CSV table of C-alpha atoms and ligand atoms in Angstrom, one decimal:
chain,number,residue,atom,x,y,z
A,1,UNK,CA,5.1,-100.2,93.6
A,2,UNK,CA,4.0,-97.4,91.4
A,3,UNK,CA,4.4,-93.7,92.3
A,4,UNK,CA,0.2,-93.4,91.9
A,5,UNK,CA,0.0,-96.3,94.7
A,6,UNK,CA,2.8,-94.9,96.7
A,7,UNK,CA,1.0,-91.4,97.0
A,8,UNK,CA,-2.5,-93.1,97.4
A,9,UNK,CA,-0.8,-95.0,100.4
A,10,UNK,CA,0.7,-91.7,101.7
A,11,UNK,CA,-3.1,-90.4,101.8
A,12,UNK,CA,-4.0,-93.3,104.2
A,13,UNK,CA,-0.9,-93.7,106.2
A,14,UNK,CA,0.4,-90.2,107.0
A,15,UNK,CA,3.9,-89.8,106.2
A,16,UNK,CA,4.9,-87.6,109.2
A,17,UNK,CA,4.7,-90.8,111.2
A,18,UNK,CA,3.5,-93.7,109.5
A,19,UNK,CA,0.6,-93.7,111.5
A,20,UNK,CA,-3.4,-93.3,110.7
A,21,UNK,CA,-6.6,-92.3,112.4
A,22,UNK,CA,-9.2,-93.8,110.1
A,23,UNK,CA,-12.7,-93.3,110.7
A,24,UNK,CA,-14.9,-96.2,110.0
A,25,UNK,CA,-18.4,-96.2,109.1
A,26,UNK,CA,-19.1,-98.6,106.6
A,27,UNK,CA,-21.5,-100.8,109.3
A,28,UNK,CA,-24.3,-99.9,107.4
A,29,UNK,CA,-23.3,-102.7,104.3
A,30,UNK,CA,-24.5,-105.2,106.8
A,31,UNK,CA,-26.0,-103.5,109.6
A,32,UNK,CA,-28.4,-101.1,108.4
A,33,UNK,CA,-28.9,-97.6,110.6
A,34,UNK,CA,-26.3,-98.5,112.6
A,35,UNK,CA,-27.1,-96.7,116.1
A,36,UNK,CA,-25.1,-93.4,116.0
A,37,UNK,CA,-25.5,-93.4,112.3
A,38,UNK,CA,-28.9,-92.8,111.3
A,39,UNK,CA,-28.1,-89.1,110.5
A,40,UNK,CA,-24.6,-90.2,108.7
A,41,UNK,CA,-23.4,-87.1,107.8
A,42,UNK,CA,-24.6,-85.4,111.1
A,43,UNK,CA,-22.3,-87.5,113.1
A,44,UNK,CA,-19.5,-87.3,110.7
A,45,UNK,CA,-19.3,-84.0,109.5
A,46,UNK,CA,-18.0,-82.8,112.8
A,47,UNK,CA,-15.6,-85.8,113.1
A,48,UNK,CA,-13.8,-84.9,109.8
A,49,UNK,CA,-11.3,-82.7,111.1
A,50,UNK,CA,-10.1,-85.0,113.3
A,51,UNK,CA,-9.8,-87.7,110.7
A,52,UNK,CA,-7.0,-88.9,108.4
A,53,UNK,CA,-9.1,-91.7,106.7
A,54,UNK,CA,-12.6,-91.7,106.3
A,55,UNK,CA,-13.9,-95.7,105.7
A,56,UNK,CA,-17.4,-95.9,104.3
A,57,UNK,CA,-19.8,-97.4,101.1
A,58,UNK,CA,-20.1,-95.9,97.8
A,59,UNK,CA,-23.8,-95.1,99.0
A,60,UNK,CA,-23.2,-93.4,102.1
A,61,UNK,CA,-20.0,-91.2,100.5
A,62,UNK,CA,-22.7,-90.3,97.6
A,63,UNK,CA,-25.7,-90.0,99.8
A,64,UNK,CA,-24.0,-88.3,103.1
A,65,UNK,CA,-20.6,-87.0,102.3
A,66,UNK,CA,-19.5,-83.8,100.3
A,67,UNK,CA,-17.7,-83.9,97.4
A,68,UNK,CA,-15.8,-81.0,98.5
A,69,UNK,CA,-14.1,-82.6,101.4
A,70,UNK,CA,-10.4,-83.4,101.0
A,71,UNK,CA,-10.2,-86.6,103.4
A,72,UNK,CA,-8.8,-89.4,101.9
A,73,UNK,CA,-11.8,-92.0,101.4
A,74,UNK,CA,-11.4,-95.9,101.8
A,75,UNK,CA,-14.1,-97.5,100.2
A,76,UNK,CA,-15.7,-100.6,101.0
A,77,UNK,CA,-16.1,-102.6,98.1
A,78,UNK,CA,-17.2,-106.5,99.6
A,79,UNK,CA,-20.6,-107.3,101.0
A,80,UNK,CA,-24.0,-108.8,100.7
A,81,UNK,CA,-25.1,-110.2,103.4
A,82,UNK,CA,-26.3,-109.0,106.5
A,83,UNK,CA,-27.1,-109.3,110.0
A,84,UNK,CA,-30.6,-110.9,109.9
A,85,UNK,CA,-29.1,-113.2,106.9
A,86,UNK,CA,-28.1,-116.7,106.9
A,87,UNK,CA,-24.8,-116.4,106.5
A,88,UNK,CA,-23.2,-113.2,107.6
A,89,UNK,CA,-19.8,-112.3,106.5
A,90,UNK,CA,-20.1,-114.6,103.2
A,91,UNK,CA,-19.1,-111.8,101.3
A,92,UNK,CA,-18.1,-111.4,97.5
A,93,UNK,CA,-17.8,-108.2,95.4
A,94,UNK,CA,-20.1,-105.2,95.3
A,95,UNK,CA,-18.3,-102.2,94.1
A,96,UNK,CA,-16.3,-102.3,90.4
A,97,UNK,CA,-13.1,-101.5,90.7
A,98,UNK,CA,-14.3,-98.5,88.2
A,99,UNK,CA,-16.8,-97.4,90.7
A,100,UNK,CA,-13.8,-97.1,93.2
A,101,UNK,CA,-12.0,-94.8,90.7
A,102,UNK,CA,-14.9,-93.1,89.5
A,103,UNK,CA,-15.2,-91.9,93.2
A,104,UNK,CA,-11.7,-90.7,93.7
A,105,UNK,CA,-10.8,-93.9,96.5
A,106,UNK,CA,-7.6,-93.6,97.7
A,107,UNK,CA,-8.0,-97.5,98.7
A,108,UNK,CA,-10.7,-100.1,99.2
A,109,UNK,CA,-11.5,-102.3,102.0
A,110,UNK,CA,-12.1,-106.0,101.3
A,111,UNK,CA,-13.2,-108.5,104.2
A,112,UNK,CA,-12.3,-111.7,104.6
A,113,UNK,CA,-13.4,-114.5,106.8
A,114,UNK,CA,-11.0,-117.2,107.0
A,115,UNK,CA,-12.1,-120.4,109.2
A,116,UNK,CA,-15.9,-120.2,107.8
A,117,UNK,CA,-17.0,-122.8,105.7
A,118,UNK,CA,-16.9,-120.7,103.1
A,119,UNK,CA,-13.5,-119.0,103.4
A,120,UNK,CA,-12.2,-119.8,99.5
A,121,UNK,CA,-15.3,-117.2,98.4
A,122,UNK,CA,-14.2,-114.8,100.4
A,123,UNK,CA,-10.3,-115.2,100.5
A,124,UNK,CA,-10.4,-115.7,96.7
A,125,UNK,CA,-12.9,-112.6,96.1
A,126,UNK,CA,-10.5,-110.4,97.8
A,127,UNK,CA,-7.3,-111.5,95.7
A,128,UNK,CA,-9.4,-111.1,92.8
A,129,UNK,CA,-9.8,-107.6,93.5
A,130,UNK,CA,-6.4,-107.0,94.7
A,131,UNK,CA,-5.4,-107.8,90.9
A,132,UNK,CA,-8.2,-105.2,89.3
A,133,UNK,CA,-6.9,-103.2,91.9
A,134,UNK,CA,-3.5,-103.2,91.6
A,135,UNK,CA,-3.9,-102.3,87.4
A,136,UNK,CA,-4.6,-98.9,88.8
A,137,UNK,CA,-2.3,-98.6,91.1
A,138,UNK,CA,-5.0,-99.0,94.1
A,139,UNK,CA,-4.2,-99.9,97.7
A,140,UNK,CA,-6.6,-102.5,99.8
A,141,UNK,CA,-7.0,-102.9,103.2
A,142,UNK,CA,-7.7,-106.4,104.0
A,143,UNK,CA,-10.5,-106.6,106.7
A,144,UNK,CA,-9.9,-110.1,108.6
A,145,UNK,CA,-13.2,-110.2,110.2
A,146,UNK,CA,-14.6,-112.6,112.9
A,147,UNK,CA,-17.2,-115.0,112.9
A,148,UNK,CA,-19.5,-115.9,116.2
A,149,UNK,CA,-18.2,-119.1,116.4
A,150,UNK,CA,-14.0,-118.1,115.9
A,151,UNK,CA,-11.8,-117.5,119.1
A,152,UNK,CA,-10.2,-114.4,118.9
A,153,UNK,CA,-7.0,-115.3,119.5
A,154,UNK,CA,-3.3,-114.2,118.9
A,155,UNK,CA,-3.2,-117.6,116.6
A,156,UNK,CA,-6.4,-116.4,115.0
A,157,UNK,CA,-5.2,-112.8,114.2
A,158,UNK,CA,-2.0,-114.0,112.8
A,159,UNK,CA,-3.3,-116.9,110.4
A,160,UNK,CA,-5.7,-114.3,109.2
A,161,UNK,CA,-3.6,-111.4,108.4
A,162,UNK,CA,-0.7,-113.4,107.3
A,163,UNK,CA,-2.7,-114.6,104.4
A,164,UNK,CA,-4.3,-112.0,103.7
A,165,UNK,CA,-0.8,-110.0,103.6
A,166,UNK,CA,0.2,-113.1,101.6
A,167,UNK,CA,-1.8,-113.3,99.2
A,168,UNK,CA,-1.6,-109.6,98.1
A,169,UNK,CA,-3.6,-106.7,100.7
A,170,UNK,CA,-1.6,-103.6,100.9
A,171,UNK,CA,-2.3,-102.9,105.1
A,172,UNK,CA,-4.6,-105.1,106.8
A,173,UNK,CA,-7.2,-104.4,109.7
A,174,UNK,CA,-7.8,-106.8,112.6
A,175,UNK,CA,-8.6,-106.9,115.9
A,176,UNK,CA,-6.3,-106.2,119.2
A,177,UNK,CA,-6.0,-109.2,121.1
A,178,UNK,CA,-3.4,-110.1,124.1
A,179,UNK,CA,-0.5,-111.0,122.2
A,180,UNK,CA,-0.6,-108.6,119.5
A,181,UNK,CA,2.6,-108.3,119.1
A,182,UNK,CA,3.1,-112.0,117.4
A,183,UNK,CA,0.7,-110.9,115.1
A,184,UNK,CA,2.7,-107.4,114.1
A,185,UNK,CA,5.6,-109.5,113.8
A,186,UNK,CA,4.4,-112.4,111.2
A,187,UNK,CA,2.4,-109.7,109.5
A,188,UNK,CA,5.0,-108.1,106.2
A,189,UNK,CA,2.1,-105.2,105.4
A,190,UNK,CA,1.1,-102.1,108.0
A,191,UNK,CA,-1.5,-103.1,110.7
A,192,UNK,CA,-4.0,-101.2,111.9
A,193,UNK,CA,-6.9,-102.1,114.1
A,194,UNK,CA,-10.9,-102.1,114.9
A,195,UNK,CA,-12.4,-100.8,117.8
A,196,UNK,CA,-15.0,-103.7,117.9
A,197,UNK,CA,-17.7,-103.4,119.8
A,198,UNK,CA,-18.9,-100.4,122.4
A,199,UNK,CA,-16.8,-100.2,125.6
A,200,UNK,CA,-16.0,-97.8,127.7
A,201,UNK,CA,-13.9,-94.6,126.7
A,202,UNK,CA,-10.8,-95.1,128.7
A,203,UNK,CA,-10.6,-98.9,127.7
A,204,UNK,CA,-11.1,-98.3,124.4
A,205,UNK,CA,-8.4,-95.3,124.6
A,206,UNK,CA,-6.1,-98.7,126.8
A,207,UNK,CA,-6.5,-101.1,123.7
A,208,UNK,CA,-5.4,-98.1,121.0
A,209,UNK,CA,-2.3,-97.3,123.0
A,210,UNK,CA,-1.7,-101.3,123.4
A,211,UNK,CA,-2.2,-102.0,120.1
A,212,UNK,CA,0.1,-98.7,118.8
A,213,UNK,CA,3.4,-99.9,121.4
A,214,UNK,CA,3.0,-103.3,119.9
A,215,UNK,CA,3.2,-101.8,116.5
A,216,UNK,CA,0.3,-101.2,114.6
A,217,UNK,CA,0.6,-98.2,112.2
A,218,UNK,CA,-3.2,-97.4,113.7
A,219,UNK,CA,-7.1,-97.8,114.3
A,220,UNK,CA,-9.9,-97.8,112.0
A,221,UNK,CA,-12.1,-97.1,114.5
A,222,UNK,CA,-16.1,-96.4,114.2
A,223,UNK,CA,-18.2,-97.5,117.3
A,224,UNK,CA,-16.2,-96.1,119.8
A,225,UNK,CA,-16.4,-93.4,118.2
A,226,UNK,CA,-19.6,-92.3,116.9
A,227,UNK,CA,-21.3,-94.2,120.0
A,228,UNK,CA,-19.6,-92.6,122.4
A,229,UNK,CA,-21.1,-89.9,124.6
A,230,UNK,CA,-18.8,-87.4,122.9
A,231,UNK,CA,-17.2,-88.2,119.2
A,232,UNK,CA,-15.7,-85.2,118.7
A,233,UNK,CA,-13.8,-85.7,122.2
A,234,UNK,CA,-13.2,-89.5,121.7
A,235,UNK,CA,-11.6,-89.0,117.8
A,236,UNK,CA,-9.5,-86.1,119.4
A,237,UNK,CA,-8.2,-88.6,122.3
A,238,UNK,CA,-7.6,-91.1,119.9
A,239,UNK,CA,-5.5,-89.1,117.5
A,240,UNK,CA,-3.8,-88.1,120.7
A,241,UNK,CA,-2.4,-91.9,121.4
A,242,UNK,CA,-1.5,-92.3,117.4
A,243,UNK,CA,0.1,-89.4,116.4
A,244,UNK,CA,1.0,-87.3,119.8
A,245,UNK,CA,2.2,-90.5,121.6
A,246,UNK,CA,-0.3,-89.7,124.5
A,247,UNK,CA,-0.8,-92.1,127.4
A,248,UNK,CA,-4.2,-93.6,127.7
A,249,UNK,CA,-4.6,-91.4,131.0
A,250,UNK,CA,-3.5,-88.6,128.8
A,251,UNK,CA,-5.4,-89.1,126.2
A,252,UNK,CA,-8.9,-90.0,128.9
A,253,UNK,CA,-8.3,-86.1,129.9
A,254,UNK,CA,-8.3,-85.3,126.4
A,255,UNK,CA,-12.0,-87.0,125.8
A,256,UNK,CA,-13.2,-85.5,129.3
A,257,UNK,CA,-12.3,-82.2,127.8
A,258,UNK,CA,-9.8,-81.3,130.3
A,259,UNK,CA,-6.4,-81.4,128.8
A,260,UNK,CA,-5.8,-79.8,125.5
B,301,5RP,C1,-17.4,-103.8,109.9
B,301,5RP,C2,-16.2,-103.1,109.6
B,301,5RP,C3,-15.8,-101.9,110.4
B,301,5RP,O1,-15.2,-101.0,109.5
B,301,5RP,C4,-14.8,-102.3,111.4
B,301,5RP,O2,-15.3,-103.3,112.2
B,301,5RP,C5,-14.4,-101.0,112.2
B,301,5RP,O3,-15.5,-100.6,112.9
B,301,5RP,P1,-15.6,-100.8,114.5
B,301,5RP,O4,-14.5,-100.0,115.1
B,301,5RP,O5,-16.9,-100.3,114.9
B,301,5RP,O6,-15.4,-102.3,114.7
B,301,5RP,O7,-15.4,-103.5,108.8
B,301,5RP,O8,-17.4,-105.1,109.3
């Protein structure tokens, strides 16, 4: 591994700890005005400080984001399709590797969706890009995505982020799932994890710690986040859990603004 990709990685996955808060809010590829992201950089801007990563599209990093700021951007670089579409998640290419460069990535995100019908696209799409990416000494972030009709399961997880880790991804991002642990352990790159869906503070702040003591390197969290009733409070708790080892009840007072 070349020094450029060793100090890219070091951007993403803080070498004090190995660990990473990564703030994700690249919904928009798919999902449109996402709801707590119609005003991008309002709801970011404030997040910032709190954030190791920030995980967005070339459009909303040119449209929304400062080129002044000095958080390490992830980029996401597969799409087209969306969530009124046919077939959601049947992803290919949509940023050039160039593009990536051009806008100073320290890695890209690539999703994958492995148990559709159309899996190869996707699965070979990302390795494609692993090998532009790799020429310059860029890191990906495999994104093992889920469809409707896949369990989420600890069998699921694994198959997913073992091939993706397999077939080239640098640090992969799945979902937490009882059992994580058996997917940390058949996975040879970093792991870090999506929120998912909206849920409630504290059990969103429960699932970061689990999926931290079962050994992902961290979360590359958006919704519960920038939908929760307080995102500065909520990215504060959750950099609390990955990097001050906080216990979800710790880390609850940090959100409700009564523990420092
Ligand atoms: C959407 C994504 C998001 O980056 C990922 O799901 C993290 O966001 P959230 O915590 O809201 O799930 O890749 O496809």
């Amino acid at each position: 591994m070349d020094w450029g990709m060793k100090n890219r990685l070091s951007r993403i996955i803080k070498p004090k700890d190995g660990r990473t808060v990564m703030l994700a809010v690249d919904h928009g590829y798919f999902m449109g005005p996402t709801s707590g992201l119609e005003h991008l950089d309002g709801m970011v801007n404030p997040l910032l400080p709190y954030t190791d990563t920030l995980m967005l599209t070339r459009g909303a990093l040119r449209n929304y984001i400062s080129p002044t700021v000095d958080v390490p951007i992830v980029l996401r670089v597969s799409g087209g399709t969306s969530i009124i579409g046919p077939k959601l998640l049947h992803e290919g290419t949509v940023v050039s590797i160039e593009d990536a460069i051009r806008l100073n990535a320290s890695g890209v995100a690539y999703s994958i969706l492995v148990g559709a019908e159309f899996e190869r696209d996707t699965i070979l799409g990302m390795t494609q890009y692993i090998d532009e990416a790799e020429r310059y000494g860029i890191p990906v972030l495999a994104v093992t995505a889920v469809g409707k009709e896949m369990k989420r399961d600890a069998r699921y997880m694994s198959l997913a982020s073992r091939i993706a880790a397999e077939l080239g991804a640098h640090i992969v991002k799945t979902y937490y799932i009882p059992g994580f642990e058996k997917v940390i352990e058949s996975c040879p790159v970093p792991v870090v994890i999506a929120g998912g869906k909206k849920q409630p503070e504290d059990e969103a702040l429960q699932m970061a710690y689990d999926a931290i003591h079962a050994g992902a390197i961290g979360v590359d969290m958006g919704r519960n986040i920038f939908q929760s009733s307080n995102p500065v409070n909520m990215i504060k708790a959750v950099n609390a859990i990955v990097h001050k080892n906080a216990t979800p009840k710790e880390a609850f007072e940090v959100f409700k603004g009564t523990k420092k």
